[in-house]
Amino acid sequence: MADYKPLQFHVPEPTGRPGDEPDFTGIEIPAAGSAPRPPIDVDPSEIKELARTMIRVLNTDGVAVGPWAEDIPEDVLMHGLRSMIRTRAFDERMMTLQRQGKTSFYMKCTGEEAIAIAFQQALSKGDMHFPTYRQQGILLAQDYPLVDMINQILSNAKDPLKGRQLPILYSVRDYGFFTVSGNLGTQFVQAVGWAMASAIKGDTNIAAAWIGDGSTAESDFHAALVNASVYQPPVVLNVVNNQWAISSFQGIAGGNSATFAERAHGYGIPALRVDGNDYLAVYAVSRWAIERARRGYGPTLIEWVTYRVAPHSTSDDPSKYRPREESNAWPLGDPILRLKNYLIGRGHWSDERQTQAETEFDEEVRTATKEAESHGTMGSGSSPKEMFECVFKEMPPHLREQRQKMGV
């Protein structure tokens, strides 16, 4: 044994820590339009390269190029841009509410808006999302009432979930938004099960599973892929790679060993890797994968490459673990700015209309917030009796006794 050196194990390190210069040279960004577009019935073994490259449509001049450049209706793109602006305005106002002590917790999706919103625009009524806590754009793109969303965040008397969920863990069945779970990863395998049930019933509805790069290290991720591989249900498996989990970079979840999309290859599932800040690419690839699922060709896994600009949550300070200017150096840019410039180039938008939209949504969110606050904020406006109701069909004796002691 004297011939052997002491054993070691490898701990991946990010390219930059606080005080360092941002470094994204390790991210290979192919030219827009260079990725091929296969037919929806393609055999997974024939498109393995699409899990290694990055599907992009908008080039540096803001022009849509290549086989994934669809003739997207103007109203779809306009709704997408306005929904992204609205979502960012909503995030900013909710962050302020938390800083004012009116709610306990909030999580922004700044820089990631295109993914949830463009995907939602490609779905149909009756399809079901199994989201994480950073897909609020799904609801905002469908014009779910802002006041109801804010009531849930404030946990007030009008909270549709009666204070039983952490703020931002929405549940809106009628809008295809399955209850968000704080136990990360559970929703991924649940989506596969829901899609299997849809097929068993003979429906035409598909499921959309959502997970972050960090949570792909959870066993639920792999359980979902096993079942999706075996039973071939109508589900799209979305991995949002925003480079950072709570405070660990994507390499800790194995992102340096292979792309997250490539993990699907071991299960025989087709996989694509996409520029998540390119609205046109997100919409086109979403439509492709959704159509594949609805036509009975089974699951598809998509890795959306993006960047978490904001802190992980209101409890987080990213300056403690990454370079302060890293978000500004992100090479794929801002999804709102990129779609805005594309629409301006096509003569459908302008800087003036952009400013008007930002003002409009700031005012809309401000007004909705004021109305929601009238029903109470954190610690006020709700009754303790709510914790006892709608839990059991018949309340157990020990809970009846506790409720009586509380006098509610």
mmCIF file of C-alpha atoms in Angstrom:
data_model
loop_
_atom_site.group_PDB
_atom_site.id
_atom_site.type_symbol
_atom_site.label_atom_id
_atom_site.label_comp_id
_atom_site.label_asym_id
_atom_site.label_seq_id
_atom_site.Cartn_x
_atom_site.Cartn_y
_atom_site.Cartn_z
ATOM 1 C CA MET A 1 0.000 0.000 0.000
ATOM 2 C CA ALA A 2 3.017 2.266 0.330
ATOM 3 C CA ASP A 3 2.907 2.861 -3.443
ATOM 4 C CA TYR A 4 -0.457 4.624 -3.219
ATOM 5 C CA LYS A 5 -0.940 8.295 -2.539
ATOM 6 C CA PRO A 6 -3.646 9.410 -0.069
ATOM 7 C CA LEU A 7 -7.079 9.334 -1.696
ATOM 8 C CA GLN A 8 -8.891 12.540 -2.475
ATOM 9 C CA PHE A 9 -12.312 13.584 -3.652
ATOM 10 C CA HIS A 10 -13.281 16.488 -5.857
ATOM 11 C CA VAL A 11 -15.333 19.494 -4.778
ATOM 12 C CA PRO A 12 -16.332 21.670 -7.767
ATOM 13 C CA GLU A 13 -15.608 25.383 -7.444
ATOM 14 C CA PRO A 14 -17.430 28.199 -9.246
ATOM 15 C CA THR A 15 -15.464 30.403 -11.605
ATOM 16 C CA GLY A 16 -15.774 33.386 -9.315
ATOM 17 C CA ARG A 17 -16.252 34.259 -5.659
ATOM 18 C CA PRO A 18 -17.014 37.642 -4.051
ATOM 19 C CA GLY A 19 -14.321 40.101 -5.090
ATOM 20 C CA ASP A 20 -13.454 38.216 -8.282
ATOM 21 C CA GLU A 21 -14.225 39.297 -11.814
ATOM 22 C CA PRO A 22 -17.235 37.456 -13.352
ATOM 23 C CA ASP A 23 -16.145 34.681 -15.688
ATOM 24 C CA PHE A 24 -18.531 32.970 -18.110
ATOM 25 C CA THR A 25 -15.905 31.828 -20.596
ATOM 26 C CA GLY A 26 -16.795 28.224 -19.804
ATOM 27 C CA ILE A 27 -20.269 28.619 -21.278
ATOM 28 C CA GLU A 28 -20.206 27.841 -24.969
ATOM 29 C CA ILE A 29 -22.741 29.938 -26.864
ATOM 30 C CA PRO A 30 -23.320 28.702 -30.426
ATOM 31 C CA ALA A 31 -24.447 31.015 -33.191
ATOM 32 C CA ALA A 32 -28.154 31.720 -33.357
ATOM 33 C CA GLY A 33 -29.872 29.520 -35.904
ATOM 34 C CA SER A 34 -27.159 26.847 -35.936
ATOM 35 C CA ALA A 35 -29.148 24.083 -34.197
ATOM 36 C CA PRO A 36 -31.229 21.807 -36.443
ATOM 37 C CA ARG A 37 -34.957 21.339 -35.941
ATOM 38 C CA PRO A 38 -35.983 17.663 -36.077
ATOM 39 C CA PRO A 39 -39.496 16.307 -36.707
ATOM 40 C CA ILE A 40 -41.542 15.717 -33.546
ATOM 41 C CA ASP A 41 -41.487 11.947 -34.053
ATOM 42 C CA VAL A 42 -37.681 11.785 -34.150
ATOM 43 C CA ASP A 43 -35.925 8.938 -32.366
ATOM 44 C CA PRO A 44 -34.129 10.265 -29.246
ATOM 45 C CA SER A 45 -30.874 8.646 -30.335
ATOM 46 C CA GLU A 46 -30.805 10.855 -33.446
ATOM 47 C CA ILE A 47 -30.818 14.219 -31.615
ATOM 48 C CA LYS A 48 -28.300 13.734 -28.810
ATOM 49 C CA GLU A 49 -26.345 16.776 -29.962
ATOM 50 C CA LEU A 50 -29.329 19.011 -29.116
ATOM 51 C CA ALA A 51 -28.686 18.265 -25.440
ATOM 52 C CA ARG A 52 -25.106 19.567 -25.714
ATOM 53 C CA THR A 53 -25.493 22.660 -27.864
ATOM 54 C CA MET A 54 -27.911 25.518 -27.234
ATOM 55 C CA ILE A 55 -30.931 26.275 -29.410
ATOM 56 C CA ARG A 56 -31.012 30.006 -30.159
ATOM 57 C CA VAL A 57 -33.142 32.118 -32.524
ATOM 58 C CA LEU A 58 -32.304 35.781 -31.895
ATOM 59 C CA ASN A 59 -28.863 36.815 -33.146
ATOM 60 C CA THR A 60 -26.784 39.738 -31.862
ATOM 61 C CA ASP A 61 -28.648 42.111 -34.197
ATOM 62 C CA GLY A 62 -31.993 41.092 -32.722
ATOM 63 C CA VAL A 63 -33.043 39.211 -35.870
ATOM 64 C CA ALA A 64 -34.723 35.791 -35.789
ATOM 65 C CA VAL A 65 -32.721 33.240 -37.788
ATOM 66 C CA GLY A 66 -32.514 29.500 -38.398
ATOM 67 C CA PRO A 67 -34.915 26.561 -38.495
ATOM 68 C CA TRP A 68 -36.400 27.316 -35.072
ATOM 69 C CA ALA A 69 -37.421 30.831 -36.153
ATOM 70 C CA GLU A 70 -41.191 30.483 -36.414
ATOM 71 C CA ASP A 71 -43.641 32.976 -37.855
ATOM 72 C CA ILE A 72 -45.031 33.771 -34.411
ATOM 73 C CA PRO A 73 -48.189 35.946 -34.465
ATOM 74 C CA GLU A 74 -47.593 39.518 -33.368
ATOM 75 C CA ASP A 75 -50.238 39.309 -30.636
ATOM 76 C CA VAL A 76 -48.448 36.327 -29.059
ATOM 77 C CA LEU A 77 -45.162 38.221 -28.879
ATOM 78 C CA MET A 78 -46.811 41.398 -27.644
ATOM 79 C CA HIS A 79 -48.608 39.489 -24.904
ATOM 80 C CA GLY A 80 -45.325 37.819 -24.005
ATOM 81 C CA LEU A 81 -43.454 41.110 -23.676
ATOM 82 C CA ARG A 82 -46.208 42.769 -21.673
ATOM 83 C CA SER A 83 -46.489 39.729 -19.389
ATOM 84 C CA MET A 84 -42.752 39.815 -18.708
ATOM 85 C CA ILE A 85 -42.864 43.525 -17.889
ATOM 86 C CA ARG A 86 -45.865 42.904 -15.640
ATOM 87 C CA THR A 87 -44.157 40.021 -13.854
ATOM 88 C CA ARG A 88 -41.072 42.111 -13.152
ATOM 89 C CA ALA A 89 -43.212 44.947 -11.787
ATOM 90 C CA PHE A 90 -45.046 42.445 -9.579
ATOM 91 C CA ASP A 91 -41.777 41.024 -8.252
ATOM 92 C CA GLU A 92 -40.403 44.440 -7.378
ATOM 93 C CA ARG A 93 -43.534 45.444 -5.464
ATOM 94 C CA MET A 94 -43.719 42.137 -3.572
ATOM 95 C CA MET A 95 -40.060 42.417 -2.595
ATOM 96 C CA THR A 96 -40.841 45.864 -1.166
ATOM 97 C CA LEU A 97 -43.770 44.424 0.820
ATOM 98 C CA GLN A 98 -41.441 41.920 2.429
ATOM 99 C CA ARG A 99 -38.853 44.563 3.258
ATOM 100 C CA GLN A 100 -41.661 46.571 4.891
ATOM 101 C CA GLY A 101 -42.510 43.616 7.121
ATOM 102 C CA LYS A 102 -45.931 43.058 5.541
ATOM 103 C CA THR A 103 -45.133 39.501 4.499
ATOM 104 C CA SER A 104 -42.567 37.012 5.682
ATOM 105 C CA PHE A 105 -41.022 35.771 2.470
ATOM 106 C CA TYR A 106 -40.761 36.316 -1.282
ATOM 107 C CA MET A 107 -38.826 34.964 -4.277
ATOM 108 C CA LYS A 108 -38.276 36.865 -7.533
ATOM 109 C CA CYS A 109 -37.797 35.410 -11.005
ATOM 110 C CA THR A 110 -35.865 38.364 -12.450
ATOM 111 C CA GLY A 111 -34.062 37.326 -15.623
ATOM 112 C CA GLU A 112 -36.072 34.120 -15.996
ATOM 113 C CA GLU A 113 -39.443 35.558 -17.053
ATOM 114 C CA ALA A 114 -39.314 34.356 -20.669
ATOM 115 C CA ILE A 115 -39.236 30.675 -19.745
ATOM 116 C CA ALA A 116 -42.481 30.384 -17.789
ATOM 117 C CA ILE A 117 -44.401 32.896 -19.884
ATOM 118 C CA ALA A 118 -43.442 31.633 -23.347
ATOM 119 C CA PHE A 119 -44.039 28.036 -22.273
ATOM 120 C CA GLN A 120 -47.468 28.962 -20.939
ATOM 121 C CA GLN A 121 -48.384 30.598 -24.246
ATOM 122 C CA ALA A 122 -47.650 27.323 -26.026
ATOM 123 C CA LEU A 123 -49.999 25.273 -23.807
ATOM 124 C CA SER A 124 -53.739 24.655 -24.079
ATOM 125 C CA LYS A 125 -56.586 24.896 -21.587
ATOM 126 C CA GLY A 126 -56.664 21.803 -19.398
ATOM 127 C CA ASP A 127 -52.913 21.188 -19.368
ATOM 128 C CA MET A 128 -51.331 21.171 -15.908
ATOM 129 C CA HIS A 129 -48.150 22.746 -14.571
ATOM 130 C CA PHE A 130 -46.292 21.223 -11.641
ATOM 131 C CA PRO A 131 -44.204 24.316 -10.857
ATOM 132 C CA THR A 132 -41.553 25.459 -8.458
ATOM 133 C CA TYR A 133 -41.672 28.751 -6.585
ATOM 134 C CA ARG A 134 -40.167 30.739 -9.478
ATOM 135 C CA GLN A 135 -42.846 30.284 -12.144
ATOM 136 C CA GLN A 136 -45.191 33.097 -11.100
ATOM 137 C CA GLY A 137 -45.129 34.211 -14.729
ATOM 138 C CA ILE A 138 -47.383 31.248 -15.583
ATOM 139 C CA LEU A 139 -50.214 32.801 -13.591
ATOM 140 C CA LEU A 140 -49.492 36.399 -14.571
ATOM 141 C CA ALA A 141 -49.458 35.467 -18.272
ATOM 142 C CA GLN A 142 -52.986 34.110 -17.830
ATOM 143 C CA ASP A 143 -54.221 37.248 -16.069
ATOM 144 C CA TYR A 144 -54.887 35.449 -12.815
ATOM 145 C CA PRO A 145 -56.184 38.189 -10.461
ATOM 146 C CA LEU A 146 -53.299 40.115 -8.946
ATOM 147 C CA VAL A 147 -55.232 40.768 -5.745
ATOM 148 C CA ASP A 148 -55.690 37.025 -5.174
ATOM 149 C CA MET A 149 -51.950 36.444 -5.641
ATOM 150 C CA ILE A 150 -51.084 39.227 -3.221
ATOM 151 C CA ASN A 151 -53.662 38.049 -0.675
ATOM 152 C CA GLN A 152 -51.888 34.676 -0.656
ATOM 153 C CA ILE A 153 -48.509 36.360 -0.195
ATOM 154 C CA LEU A 154 -49.871 38.418 2.702
ATOM 155 C CA SER A 155 -51.708 35.429 4.258
ATOM 156 C CA ASN A 156 -54.604 37.743 5.026
ATOM 157 C CA ALA A 157 -58.357 37.239 5.472
ATOM 158 C CA LYS A 158 -58.861 36.872 1.706
ATOM 159 C CA ASP A 159 -55.993 34.441 1.172
ATOM 160 C CA PRO A 160 -57.494 31.779 -1.145
ATOM 161 C CA LEU A 161 -55.333 29.152 0.613
ATOM 162 C CA LYS A 162 -56.345 30.361 4.098
ATOM 163 C CA GLY A 163 -52.785 30.796 5.293
ATOM 164 C CA ARG A 164 -51.910 27.127 4.869
ATOM 165 C CA GLN A 165 -49.118 27.728 2.379
ATOM 166 C CA LEU A 166 -45.892 29.699 2.658
ATOM 167 C CA PRO A 167 -46.143 32.953 0.686
ATOM 168 C CA ILE A 168 -45.587 32.376 -3.089
ATOM 169 C CA LEU A 169 -46.545 28.682 -2.897
ATOM 170 C CA TYR A 170 -49.677 29.208 -4.984
ATOM 171 C CA SER A 171 -52.318 26.626 -5.872
ATOM 172 C CA VAL A 172 -54.749 27.455 -8.691
ATOM 173 C CA ARG A 173 -56.325 24.406 -10.300
ATOM 174 C CA ASP A 174 -58.497 26.347 -12.747
ATOM 175 C CA TYR A 175 -55.364 27.961 -14.185
ATOM 176 C CA GLY A 176 -53.484 24.679 -14.555
ATOM 177 C CA PHE A 177 -51.189 25.481 -11.630
ATOM 178 C CA PHE A 178 -50.704 22.531 -9.276
ATOM 179 C CA THR A 179 -49.965 23.318 -5.634
ATOM 180 C CA VAL A 180 -46.340 24.395 -5.249
ATOM 181 C CA SER A 181 -44.413 22.213 -2.816
ATOM 182 C CA GLY A 182 -41.723 23.539 -0.523
ATOM 183 C CA ASN A 183 -40.123 20.080 -0.642
ATOM 184 C CA LEU A 184 -38.096 20.578 -3.791
ATOM 185 C CA GLY A 185 -38.294 17.886 -6.446
ATOM 186 C CA THR A 186 -41.576 16.270 -5.418
ATOM 187 C CA GLN A 187 -43.500 18.010 -8.184
ATOM 188 C CA PHE A 188 -41.316 16.452 -10.889
ATOM 189 C CA VAL A 189 -42.437 12.890 -10.292
ATOM 190 C CA GLN A 190 -45.999 14.036 -9.547
ATOM 191 C CA ALA A 191 -46.201 15.553 -13.026
ATOM 192 C CA VAL A 192 -45.266 12.215 -14.567
ATOM 193 C CA GLY A 193 -48.007 10.519 -12.559
ATOM 194 C CA TRP A 194 -50.583 13.125 -13.584
ATOM 195 C CA ALA A 195 -49.610 12.690 -17.240
ATOM 196 C CA MET A 196 -49.979 8.911 -16.898
ATOM 197 C CA ALA A 197 -53.463 9.425 -15.449
ATOM 198 C CA SER A 198 -54.380 11.737 -18.332
ATOM 199 C CA ALA A 199 -53.378 9.003 -20.785
ATOM 200 C CA ILE A 200 -55.267 6.320 -18.844
ATOM 201 C CA LYS A 201 -58.424 8.441 -18.992
ATOM 202 C CA GLY A 202 -57.989 9.033 -22.710
ATOM 203 C CA ASP A 203 -57.703 12.820 -22.324
ATOM 204 C CA THR A 204 -55.685 15.096 -24.576
ATOM 205 C CA ASN A 205 -54.165 17.128 -21.734
ATOM 206 C CA ILE A 206 -50.441 17.077 -21.000
ATOM 207 C CA ALA A 207 -48.364 17.870 -17.911
ATOM 208 C CA ALA A 208 -45.433 20.243 -17.538
ATOM 209 C CA ALA A 209 -42.912 19.430 -14.805
ATOM 210 C CA TRP A 210 -40.581 22.118 -13.437
ATOM 211 C CA ILE A 211 -37.379 21.843 -11.434
ATOM 212 C CA GLY A 212 -34.244 23.902 -10.824
ATOM 213 C CA ASP A 213 -30.673 22.858 -11.531
ATOM 214 C CA GLY A 214 -29.904 22.316 -7.847
ATOM 215 C CA SER A 215 -32.904 20.054 -7.258
ATOM 216 C CA THR A 216 -31.932 17.707 -10.080
ATOM 217 C CA ALA A 217 -29.621 16.177 -7.468
ATOM 218 C CA GLU A 218 -32.721 14.975 -5.605
ATOM 219 C CA SER A 219 -33.881 11.388 -6.034
ATOM 220 C CA ASP A 220 -37.328 12.570 -7.188
ATOM 221 C CA PHE A 221 -35.734 13.876 -10.382
ATOM 222 C CA HIS A 222 -34.393 10.457 -11.282
ATOM 223 C CA ALA A 223 -37.577 8.666 -10.201
ATOM 224 C CA ALA A 224 -39.485 10.910 -12.590
ATOM 225 C CA LEU A 225 -37.134 10.082 -15.458
ATOM 226 C CA VAL A 226 -37.373 6.342 -14.808
ATOM 227 C CA ASN A 227 -41.183 6.398 -14.904
ATOM 228 C CA ALA A 228 -41.283 8.766 -17.871
ATOM 229 C CA SER A 229 -38.913 6.469 -19.739
ATOM 230 C CA VAL A 230 -40.848 3.301 -18.971
ATOM 231 C CA TYR A 231 -44.433 4.524 -19.407
ATOM 232 C CA GLN A 232 -43.914 7.259 -22.030
ATOM 233 C CA PRO A 233 -46.567 9.636 -20.638
ATOM 234 C CA PRO A 234 -47.430 13.017 -22.222
ATOM 235 C CA VAL A 235 -45.155 15.231 -20.122
ATOM 236 C CA VAL A 236 -42.569 17.934 -20.743
ATOM 237 C CA LEU A 237 -39.787 17.859 -18.153
ATOM 238 C CA ASN A 238 -38.400 21.374 -17.662
ATOM 239 C CA VAL A 239 -35.051 21.992 -15.953
ATOM 240 C CA VAL A 240 -34.427 25.699 -15.298
ATOM 241 C CA ASN A 241 -30.662 26.036 -15.077
ATOM 242 C CA ASN A 242 -30.253 29.511 -13.601
ATOM 243 C CA GLN A 243 -26.643 28.755 -12.535
ATOM 244 C CA TRP A 244 -27.259 28.954 -8.788
ATOM 245 C CA ALA A 245 -29.222 26.972 -6.207
ATOM 246 C CA ILE A 246 -29.659 28.599 -2.800
ATOM 247 C CA SER A 247 -25.950 29.411 -2.474
ATOM 248 C CA SER A 248 -24.245 26.663 -4.462
ATOM 249 C CA PHE A 249 -23.437 26.913 -8.146
ATOM 250 C CA GLN A 250 -24.746 24.468 -10.721
ATOM 251 C CA GLY A 251 -21.541 22.394 -10.640
ATOM 252 C CA ILE A 252 -22.470 21.041 -7.197
ATOM 253 C CA ALA A 253 -25.504 19.402 -8.835
ATOM 254 C CA GLY A 254 -23.295 17.877 -11.534
ATOM 255 C CA GLY A 255 -23.592 20.601 -14.144
ATOM 256 C CA ASN A 256 -19.861 20.580 -14.848
ATOM 257 C CA SER A 257 -19.788 16.869 -15.643
ATOM 258 C CA ALA A 258 -22.481 16.988 -18.326
ATOM 259 C CA THR A 259 -25.324 19.290 -19.283
ATOM 260 C CA PHE A 260 -28.545 18.755 -17.371
ATOM 261 C CA ALA A 261 -30.233 17.895 -20.654
ATOM 262 C CA GLU A 262 -27.767 15.064 -21.269
ATOM 263 C CA ARG A 263 -29.009 13.265 -18.156
ATOM 264 C CA ALA A 264 -32.098 12.264 -20.121
ATOM 265 C CA HIS A 265 -29.990 10.216 -22.543
ATOM 266 C CA GLY A 266 -29.472 7.444 -20.020
ATOM 267 C CA TYR A 267 -33.222 7.017 -19.884
ATOM 268 C CA GLY A 268 -33.818 7.116 -23.636
ATOM 269 C CA ILE A 269 -35.693 10.415 -23.352
ATOM 270 C CA PRO A 270 -35.169 13.097 -26.032
ATOM 271 C CA ALA A 271 -33.542 16.215 -24.634
ATOM 272 C CA LEU A 272 -32.918 19.749 -25.829
ATOM 273 C CA ARG A 273 -30.854 22.596 -24.386
ATOM 274 C CA VAL A 274 -32.169 26.105 -25.028
ATOM 275 C CA ASP A 275 -31.234 29.758 -24.544
ATOM 276 C CA GLY A 276 -33.783 30.557 -21.849
ATOM 277 C CA ASN A 277 -33.425 34.321 -22.337
ATOM 278 C CA ASP A 278 -34.441 34.096 -26.005
ATOM 279 C CA TYR A 279 -38.243 34.376 -25.988
ATOM 280 C CA LEU A 280 -38.609 33.170 -29.560
ATOM 281 C CA ALA A 281 -36.459 30.095 -28.917
ATOM 282 C CA VAL A 282 -38.359 29.266 -25.728
ATOM 283 C CA TYR A 283 -41.712 29.530 -27.497
ATOM 284 C CA ALA A 284 -40.628 27.454 -30.510
ATOM 285 C CA VAL A 285 -39.054 24.642 -28.477
ATOM 286 C CA SER A 286 -41.998 24.605 -26.058
ATOM 287 C CA ARG A 287 -44.416 24.165 -28.957
ATOM 288 C CA TRP A 288 -42.264 21.349 -30.368
ATOM 289 C CA ALA A 289 -42.116 19.409 -27.099
ATOM 290 C CA ILE A 290 -45.789 19.996 -26.275
ATOM 291 C CA GLU A 291 -46.892 18.831 -29.719
ATOM 292 C CA ARG A 292 -44.685 15.758 -29.368
ATOM 293 C CA ALA A 293 -46.343 14.887 -26.059
ATOM 294 C CA ARG A 294 -49.870 15.540 -27.322
ATOM 295 C CA ARG A 295 -49.302 13.410 -30.426
ATOM 296 C CA GLY A 296 -48.389 10.442 -28.250
ATOM 297 C CA TYR A 297 -44.606 10.427 -28.748
ATOM 298 C CA GLY A 298 -43.894 10.576 -25.031
ATOM 299 C CA PRO A 299 -41.786 12.791 -22.763
ATOM 300 C CA THR A 300 -39.182 15.406 -23.617
ATOM 301 C CA LEU A 301 -36.668 16.993 -21.253
ATOM 302 C CA ILE A 302 -35.658 20.615 -21.837
ATOM 303 C CA GLU A 303 -32.819 22.439 -20.105
ATOM 304 C CA TRP A 304 -33.434 26.192 -20.117
ATOM 305 C CA VAL A 305 -30.129 28.035 -19.722
ATOM 306 C CA THR A 306 -30.663 31.309 -17.865
ATOM 307 C CA TYR A 307 -29.395 33.275 -14.858
ATOM 308 C CA ARG A 308 -30.896 34.087 -11.457
ATOM 309 C CA VAL A 309 -30.357 37.839 -11.286
ATOM 310 C CA ALA A 310 -32.064 38.346 -7.934
ATOM 311 C CA PRO A 311 -31.233 36.763 -4.569
ATOM 312 C CA HIS A 312 -32.488 33.221 -4.137
ATOM 313 C CA SER A 313 -35.111 34.643 -1.792
ATOM 314 C CA THR A 314 -35.604 37.533 0.596
ATOM 315 C CA SER A 315 -33.538 35.484 3.072
ATOM 316 C CA ASP A 316 -30.509 35.408 0.789
ATOM 317 C CA ASP A 317 -27.560 37.718 0.083
ATOM 318 C CA PRO A 318 -25.833 36.581 -3.142
ATOM 319 C CA SER A 319 -22.947 38.982 -2.595
ATOM 320 C CA LYS A 320 -21.720 36.474 0.006
ATOM 321 C CA TYR A 321 -21.030 33.754 -2.560
ATOM 322 C CA ARG A 322 -20.740 35.196 -6.092
ATOM 323 C CA PRO A 323 -19.139 38.239 -7.750
ATOM 324 C CA ARG A 324 -21.247 41.347 -7.248
ATOM 325 C CA GLU A 325 -21.298 42.210 -10.966
ATOM 326 C CA GLU A 326 -21.897 38.674 -12.195
ATOM 327 C CA SER A 327 -25.531 39.249 -13.218
ATOM 328 C CA ASN A 328 -24.541 42.203 -15.406
ATOM 329 C CA ALA A 329 -21.928 40.055 -17.146
ATOM 330 C CA TRP A 330 -24.332 37.217 -18.000
ATOM 331 C CA PRO A 331 -23.710 36.680 -21.749
ATOM 332 C CA LEU A 332 -27.296 35.786 -22.729
ATOM 333 C CA GLY A 333 -28.619 39.183 -21.684
ATOM 334 C CA ASP A 334 -32.029 40.265 -20.391
ATOM 335 C CA PRO A 335 -35.063 38.464 -21.898
ATOM 336 C CA ILE A 336 -37.235 41.579 -21.742
ATOM 337 C CA LEU A 337 -34.671 43.763 -23.461
ATOM 338 C CA ARG A 338 -34.036 41.169 -26.165
ATOM 339 C CA LEU A 339 -37.715 40.734 -27.063
ATOM 340 C CA LYS A 340 -38.272 44.479 -26.849
ATOM 341 C CA ASN A 341 -35.468 45.138 -29.345
ATOM 342 C CA TYR A 342 -36.773 42.419 -31.663
ATOM 343 C CA LEU A 343 -40.254 43.972 -31.710
ATOM 344 C CA ILE A 344 -38.841 47.461 -32.214
ATOM 345 C CA GLY A 345 -36.852 46.154 -35.160
ATOM 346 C CA ARG A 346 -40.057 44.765 -36.643
ATOM 347 C CA GLY A 347 -41.887 48.056 -36.159
ATOM 348 C CA HIS A 348 -44.301 46.659 -33.538
ATOM 349 C CA TRP A 349 -42.930 48.437 -30.454
ATOM 350 C CA SER A 350 -40.960 51.496 -29.346
ATOM 351 C CA ASP A 351 -39.037 52.860 -26.386
ATOM 352 C CA GLU A 352 -41.991 55.128 -25.640
ATOM 353 C CA ARG A 353 -44.429 52.206 -25.532
ATOM 354 C CA GLN A 354 -41.991 50.322 -23.308
ATOM 355 C CA THR A 355 -41.966 53.200 -20.817
ATOM 356 C CA GLN A 356 -45.756 53.423 -20.960
ATOM 357 C CA ALA A 357 -46.114 49.690 -20.284
ATOM 358 C CA GLU A 358 -43.741 49.845 -17.328
ATOM 359 C CA THR A 359 -45.708 52.753 -15.859
ATOM 360 C CA GLU A 360 -49.025 51.009 -16.535
ATOM 361 C CA PHE A 361 -48.033 47.804 -14.760
ATOM 362 C CA ASP A 362 -46.347 49.592 -11.874
ATOM 363 C CA GLU A 363 -49.647 51.382 -11.264
ATOM 364 C CA GLU A 364 -51.715 48.207 -11.705
ATOM 365 C CA VAL A 365 -49.618 46.322 -9.159
ATOM 366 C CA ARG A 366 -49.616 49.284 -6.761
ATOM 367 C CA THR A 367 -53.415 49.511 -6.887
ATOM 368 C CA ALA A 368 -53.850 45.751 -6.418
ATOM 369 C CA THR A 369 -51.428 45.803 -3.483
ATOM 370 C CA LYS A 370 -53.380 48.555 -1.796
ATOM 371 C CA GLU A 371 -56.610 46.575 -2.141
ATOM 372 C CA ALA A 372 -54.997 43.390 -0.829
ATOM 373 C CA GLU A 373 -53.529 45.225 2.172
ATOM 374 C CA SER A 374 -57.019 46.387 3.110
ATOM 375 C CA HIS A 375 -57.771 42.737 3.966
ATOM 376 C CA GLY A 376 -54.784 42.508 6.293
ATOM 377 C CA THR A 377 -51.051 41.846 6.205
ATOM 378 C CA MET A 378 -48.769 39.354 7.941
ATOM 379 C CA GLY A 379 -50.025 38.747 11.467
ATOM 380 C CA SER A 380 -53.387 40.403 10.939
ATOM 381 C CA GLY A 381 -56.599 39.864 9.034
ATOM 382 C CA SER A 382 -56.900 36.082 9.392
ATOM 383 C CA SER A 383 -58.488 33.931 12.081
ATOM 384 C CA PRO A 384 -56.759 31.084 13.937
ATOM 385 C CA LYS A 385 -59.866 28.951 13.344
ATOM 386 C CA GLU A 386 -58.798 28.514 9.723
ATOM 387 C CA MET A 387 -56.079 26.063 10.761
ATOM 388 C CA PHE A 388 -58.739 23.607 11.947
ATOM 389 C CA GLU A 389 -61.070 23.773 8.954
ATOM 390 C CA CYS A 390 -60.984 21.897 5.620
ATOM 391 C CA VAL A 391 -58.283 19.524 6.862
ATOM 392 C CA PHE A 392 -60.283 16.474 7.939
ATOM 393 C CA LYS A 393 -63.708 15.441 6.682
ATOM 394 C CA GLU A 394 -64.631 14.842 10.327
ATOM 395 C CA MET A 395 -62.549 16.741 12.858
ATOM 396 C CA PRO A 396 -60.800 14.384 15.320
ATOM 397 C CA PRO A 397 -61.635 14.808 19.019
ATOM 398 C CA HIS A 398 -58.192 16.141 19.958
ATOM 399 C CA LEU A 399 -58.492 18.964 17.399
ATOM 400 C CA ARG A 400 -62.002 19.846 18.581
ATOM 401 C CA GLU A 401 -60.609 20.069 22.098
ATOM 402 C CA GLN A 402 -57.718 22.303 20.978
ATOM 403 C CA ARG A 403 -60.075 24.578 19.074
ATOM 404 C CA GLN A 404 -62.364 24.913 22.102
ATOM 405 C CA LYS A 405 -59.407 25.837 24.304
ATOM 406 C CA MET A 406 -58.446 28.561 21.807
ATOM 407 C CA GLY A 407 -61.995 29.893 21.855
ATOM 408 C CA VAL A 408 -62.316 29.929 18.052
#
